[in-house]
Amino acid sequence: MNKVTIKETQNPTILKFEFNDFITQNESFEFKNIDEAKTSPLAQQLFYLPFVKTIYISGNFIAIEKYNIVEWHDVKDAVAEQIDKFVNDGGTIIAIEENKPKKQPVTVYGETTPNPSALKFVVSKMLTKKAIEFKNIDQTGASPLAKELFKFAYVKEIFIDENYISVTKYEVNEWQEITLELRSFIKQYIENGGTVLDENYIATVAAQEKIKVKEFDTLDVTSQQIINILEEYVKPAVQADGGNIAFDSYNEADKTVKVILQGACSGCPSSTFTLKSGIENMLKSMLNDESIKVEAINA
């Protein structure tokens, strides 16, 4: 006997109806109207409710966005009962499509980072050669996967690089409560052929990289040396911790190196210590200049 649990989200117009088990084959669906919901008999039924605006089905939940003609406290119990009855009567939540491409099995495991708010999900296949960071769902045009992950209310930021995805969470949940859900979702999404990063984005980044190479040639010698040190010695260690570091600028007058921290490194409690005792000391030694200071412009 299934029994849905009603959960609030950060958006007051959206309510989640959660199941004990996963209800989709590691896929996510978004329906704006009854015609779009042909693959979901349950969503079609729910659209007969006049206040239903959008339906999301993903993982172990159904999320419903309402119009403002009603308040959730007046209708949420009736909606939960309708979902319960539909499922317990044997109704189909998502119809399995014929001739779907075969799954491509992947392994996904969680790996801790120095940042207690960030976890690194390592995938057994290459995802991208270009690192990208997303601070909110509005920035996710280049990544359908990141967009889906932001629909989990506890996801704060996402960073994707090489074969891993770093997820930074809000403090409302502990990792032991959400790791399995995130790991399973990422695994299912990738196995079912979901797009991690849009190819057009990758082409755009490649073009930007060519511009950066030209800009590198115009920099002063010290800036070029700093970039080379960061790329060769610092970046691999930072990436191993689920993050990234990028050179921003070098001020010859006050010997200040400014960098950008991304992924698990952004907002990490130990990042200041890493900058001062690790990166700063390395640059002082390798450039033979004790006056050098390192600052993160987003620390």
Coordinates of C-alpha atoms in Angstrom, one line a residue:
M1 CA 0.0 0.0 0.0
N2 CA 1.6 3.2 -1.2
K3 CA 1.2 6.3 0.9
V4 CA 2.5 9.7 -0.3
T5 CA 4.1 12.2 2.0
I6 CA 3.5 15.9 1.5
K7 CA 6.6 18.1 1.5
E8 CA 6.9 21.8 1.2
T9 CA 9.5 23.4 -1.1
Q10 CA 11.3 26.7 -1.2
N11 CA 8.7 27.8 -3.8
P12 CA 5.4 28.4 -2.0
T13 CA 3.5 27.6 -5.2
I14 CA 5.1 24.1 -5.5
L15 CA 4.4 21.2 -3.3
K16 CA 6.1 17.8 -3.4
F17 CA 4.3 14.5 -3.0
E18 CA 6.9 11.9 -2.1
F19 CA 6.8 8.1 -2.3
N20 CA 8.8 5.5 -0.4
D21 CA 10.4 4.2 -3.6
F22 CA 11.5 5.6 -6.9
I23 CA 8.6 6.0 -9.4
T24 CA 10.5 6.7 -12.6
Q25 CA 13.3 4.9 -14.4
N26 CA 15.9 7.4 -13.4
E27 CA 14.3 10.1 -15.6
S28 CA 12.7 13.4 -15.0
F29 CA 9.5 14.8 -16.6
E30 CA 7.9 18.2 -16.8
F31 CA 4.4 18.7 -18.1
K32 CA 2.8 22.1 -18.7
N33 CA -0.6 20.8 -19.9
I34 CA -2.7 17.7 -20.4
D35 CA -1.5 17.3 -24.1
E36 CA 2.2 17.2 -23.0
A37 CA 1.3 14.5 -20.4
K38 CA 0.5 11.7 -22.8
T39 CA 3.2 9.5 -21.3
S40 CA 1.8 10.0 -17.8
P41 CA -1.8 8.9 -17.1
L42 CA -1.5 10.2 -13.6
A43 CA -0.4 13.7 -14.7
Q44 CA -3.3 13.8 -17.2
Q45 CA -5.7 13.1 -14.4
L46 CA -4.2 15.7 -12.2
F47 CA -4.5 18.3 -14.9
Y48 CA -8.3 18.1 -14.6
L49 CA -7.8 20.0 -11.3
P50 CA -8.3 23.6 -12.3
F51 CA -5.5 24.9 -10.1
V52 CA -2.7 22.7 -11.5
K53 CA -0.2 24.7 -13.6
T54 CA 2.8 22.4 -14.0
I55 CA 3.6 18.8 -13.0
Y56 CA 7.2 17.5 -12.4
I57 CA 7.8 13.8 -12.0
S58 CA 11.3 12.7 -10.9
G59 CA 13.0 10.2 -8.6
N60 CA 10.6 9.4 -5.8
F61 CA 8.3 12.4 -6.1
I62 CA 5.6 14.2 -8.0
A63 CA 5.9 18.0 -7.6
I64 CA 2.9 20.2 -8.5
E65 CA 3.0 23.9 -9.2
K66 CA -0.4 25.6 -8.7
Y67 CA -2.1 28.7 -9.9
N68 CA -2.9 31.3 -7.2
I69 CA -6.7 30.6 -7.3
V70 CA -6.3 28.3 -4.3
E71 CA -4.1 27.9 -1.3
W72 CA -2.2 24.6 -0.8
H73 CA -3.5 24.2 2.8
D74 CA -7.0 23.9 1.4
V75 CA -6.3 21.3 -1.3
K76 CA -3.1 19.4 -0.5
D77 CA -4.7 16.6 1.4
A78 CA -7.3 16.0 -1.3
V79 CA -4.5 15.9 -4.0
A80 CA -2.5 13.4 -1.9
E81 CA -5.5 11.2 -1.5
Q82 CA -6.2 11.3 -5.3
I83 CA -2.5 10.3 -6.0
D84 CA -2.7 7.6 -3.4
K85 CA -5.9 6.1 -4.8
F86 CA -4.7 6.3 -8.4
V87 CA -1.4 4.4 -7.6
N88 CA -3.0 1.9 -5.3
D89 CA -5.7 1.1 -7.9
G90 CA -2.8 0.1 -10.2
G91 CA -2.7 3.3 -12.3
T92 CA 0.4 4.0 -14.4
I93 CA 2.5 7.0 -13.3
I94 CA 4.8 6.9 -16.4
A95 CA 4.2 4.7 -19.4
I96 CA 7.3 2.9 -20.6
E97 CA 8.1 4.0 -24.2
E98 CA 8.7 1.3 -26.8
N99 CA 12.0 1.3 -28.7
K100 CA 13.8 3.3 -26.1
P101 CA 17.6 3.1 -26.4
K102 CA 19.4 0.7 -24.2
K103 CA 20.7 1.9 -20.9
Q104 CA 24.5 2.5 -20.7
P105 CA 25.5 1.2 -17.3
V106 CA 27.6 3.6 -15.2
T107 CA 28.9 3.6 -11.7
V108 CA 28.4 6.7 -9.5
Y109 CA 29.8 7.0 -6.0
G110 CA 29.9 9.9 -3.5
E111 CA 33.3 11.2 -2.3
T112 CA 33.8 13.7 0.6
T113 CA 35.5 17.0 0.1
P114 CA 37.2 19.4 2.5
N115 CA 34.0 21.5 2.3
P116 CA 31.4 19.8 4.6
S117 CA 28.6 21.4 2.5
A118 CA 29.9 19.8 -0.7
L119 CA 30.0 16.2 -1.9
K120 CA 31.7 15.0 -5.1
F121 CA 29.8 12.4 -7.2
V122 CA 32.3 10.5 -9.3
V123 CA 31.0 8.9 -12.5
S124 CA 32.7 6.0 -14.4
K125 CA 32.8 8.0 -17.7
M126 CA 34.0 11.3 -18.9
L127 CA 31.4 14.0 -18.7
T128 CA 33.2 17.1 -20.0
K129 CA 36.6 18.6 -20.6
K130 CA 35.5 22.1 -19.7
A131 CA 34.7 22.9 -16.0
I132 CA 31.4 24.8 -15.4
E133 CA 29.8 26.1 -12.3
F134 CA 26.1 26.9 -11.6
K135 CA 25.0 29.1 -8.7
N136 CA 21.3 28.8 -9.4
I137 CA 18.8 27.2 -11.8
D138 CA 18.6 30.3 -14.0
Q139 CA 22.2 29.7 -15.0
T140 CA 21.6 26.1 -16.2
G141 CA 20.9 26.7 -19.9
A142 CA 24.0 24.8 -20.8
S143 CA 23.3 21.8 -18.6
P144 CA 19.9 19.9 -18.5
L145 CA 21.4 17.7 -15.7
A146 CA 22.2 20.7 -13.5
K147 CA 18.7 22.1 -14.1
E148 CA 17.1 18.8 -12.9
L149 CA 19.4 18.7 -9.8
F150 CA 18.4 22.2 -8.8
K151 CA 14.8 20.9 -8.5
F152 CA 15.9 19.2 -5.3
A153 CA 15.2 21.8 -2.7
Y154 CA 18.4 21.2 -0.8
V155 CA 20.8 21.8 -3.8
K156 CA 22.5 25.1 -3.5
E157 CA 25.3 25.0 -6.2
I158 CA 26.6 22.6 -8.8
F159 CA 30.0 22.2 -10.4
I160 CA 30.8 19.8 -13.2
D161 CA 34.2 18.9 -14.4
E162 CA 35.8 15.9 -16.1
N163 CA 34.1 12.8 -14.6
Y164 CA 32.5 14.3 -11.5
I165 CA 29.7 16.5 -10.3
S166 CA 30.2 18.5 -7.1
V167 CA 26.9 19.4 -5.3
T168 CA 26.9 22.0 -2.6
K169 CA 23.8 21.8 -0.3
Y170 CA 21.9 24.1 2.0
E171 CA 22.2 23.3 5.7
V172 CA 18.6 22.1 6.0
N173 CA 19.6 18.5 5.2
E174 CA 22.5 16.3 6.3
W175 CA 24.4 14.3 3.7
Q176 CA 23.3 10.9 5.1
E177 CA 19.7 12.0 4.4
I178 CA 20.2 12.9 0.7
T179 CA 23.3 11.2 -0.7
L180 CA 21.5 8.0 -1.9
E181 CA 18.8 10.0 -3.6
L182 CA 21.2 12.2 -5.4
R183 CA 23.6 9.4 -6.4
S184 CA 20.6 7.3 -7.7
F185 CA 19.2 10.2 -9.7
I186 CA 22.6 11.1 -11.3
K187 CA 23.2 7.4 -12.1
Q188 CA 19.8 6.9 -13.7
Y189 CA 19.9 10.2 -15.6
I190 CA 23.2 9.4 -17.2
E191 CA 22.3 5.7 -17.9
N192 CA 19.2 6.8 -19.7
G193 CA 21.2 9.1 -22.1
G194 CA 20.3 12.4 -20.4
T195 CA 22.4 15.4 -21.6
V196 CA 25.0 16.5 -19.0
L197 CA 26.3 19.5 -21.0
D198 CA 25.0 20.9 -24.3
E199 CA 27.4 20.5 -27.2
N200 CA 26.8 24.1 -28.3
Y201 CA 28.1 25.3 -24.9
I202 CA 31.2 23.2 -25.2
A203 CA 31.9 24.7 -28.6
T204 CA 31.4 28.2 -27.2
V205 CA 33.8 27.4 -24.3
A206 CA 36.4 26.1 -26.8
A207 CA 36.2 29.4 -28.7
Q208 CA 36.6 31.3 -25.5
E209 CA 39.7 29.2 -24.6
K210 CA 41.3 30.3 -27.9
I211 CA 40.7 34.0 -26.9
K212 CA 42.2 33.3 -23.5
V213 CA 45.4 31.9 -25.1
K214 CA 45.7 35.1 -27.1
E215 CA 45.2 37.1 -23.9
F216 CA 47.8 35.0 -22.1
D217 CA 50.4 36.2 -24.6
T218 CA 49.7 39.8 -23.7
L219 CA 50.1 39.3 -20.0
D220 CA 53.3 40.3 -18.1
V221 CA 55.8 37.5 -17.4
T222 CA 54.9 37.2 -13.7
S223 CA 51.2 36.7 -14.5
Q224 CA 52.1 34.0 -17.0
Q225 CA 54.3 32.2 -14.5
I226 CA 51.6 32.3 -11.9
I227 CA 49.0 30.8 -14.4
N228 CA 51.5 28.0 -15.3
I229 CA 52.1 27.2 -11.6
L230 CA 48.3 27.2 -10.8
E231 CA 47.6 25.0 -13.8
E232 CA 50.4 22.5 -13.2
Y233 CA 50.7 22.2 -9.4
V234 CA 47.5 23.6 -7.8
K235 CA 44.6 22.8 -10.1
P236 CA 45.1 18.9 -10.1
A237 CA 45.0 18.9 -6.2
V238 CA 42.0 21.2 -6.1
Q239 CA 40.1 19.1 -8.7
A240 CA 40.7 16.0 -6.7
D241 CA 38.7 17.7 -3.9
G242 CA 35.8 18.5 -6.2
G243 CA 36.7 22.1 -7.0
N244 CA 38.6 24.3 -9.3
I245 CA 40.8 27.4 -9.2
A246 CA 41.1 30.1 -11.9
F247 CA 43.5 33.0 -12.2
D248 CA 41.8 36.4 -12.2
S249 CA 44.6 39.0 -12.0
Y250 CA 48.0 40.0 -10.6
N251 CA 48.8 43.5 -9.3
E252 CA 52.5 44.3 -9.7
A253 CA 52.2 47.2 -7.3
D254 CA 51.0 45.4 -4.2
K255 CA 52.0 41.8 -5.3
T256 CA 48.5 40.6 -4.9
V257 CA 47.3 37.5 -6.9
K258 CA 43.5 37.2 -7.2
V259 CA 42.0 33.9 -7.9
I260 CA 38.4 32.5 -8.3
L261 CA 37.4 29.4 -6.4
Q262 CA 34.7 27.1 -7.8
G263 CA 32.9 23.9 -6.9
A264 CA 33.6 22.4 -3.5
C265 CA 36.3 25.0 -2.9
S266 CA 33.9 27.9 -3.1
G267 CA 32.7 28.7 0.4
C268 CA 34.8 26.0 2.0
P269 CA 35.8 26.8 5.6
S270 CA 39.4 25.6 5.0
S271 CA 39.8 27.5 1.7
T272 CA 41.4 30.5 3.4
F273 CA 43.9 28.2 5.1
T274 CA 44.6 26.5 1.8
L275 CA 45.2 29.8 0.0
K276 CA 47.5 31.2 2.7
S277 CA 49.5 28.2 3.8
G278 CA 49.5 26.3 0.5
I279 CA 49.1 28.3 -2.7
E280 CA 50.6 31.5 -1.3
N281 CA 53.6 29.8 0.1
M282 CA 54.1 27.8 -3.1
L283 CA 54.1 31.0 -5.2
K284 CA 56.4 32.8 -2.8
S285 CA 58.9 29.9 -3.1
M286 CA 58.6 29.2 -6.8
L287 CA 58.7 32.9 -7.8
N288 CA 61.3 33.7 -5.1
D289 CA 59.2 36.6 -3.8
E290 CA 58.1 36.8 -0.1
S291 CA 55.8 39.8 -0.8
I292 CA 53.3 37.9 -2.8
K293 CA 49.7 37.6 -1.4
V294 CA 46.9 35.4 -2.6
E295 CA 43.2 36.4 -2.3
A296 CA 40.0 34.7 -3.5
I297 CA 37.7 37.3 -5.0
N298 CA 34.7 35.0 -4.1
A299 CA 35.8 33.7 -0.7

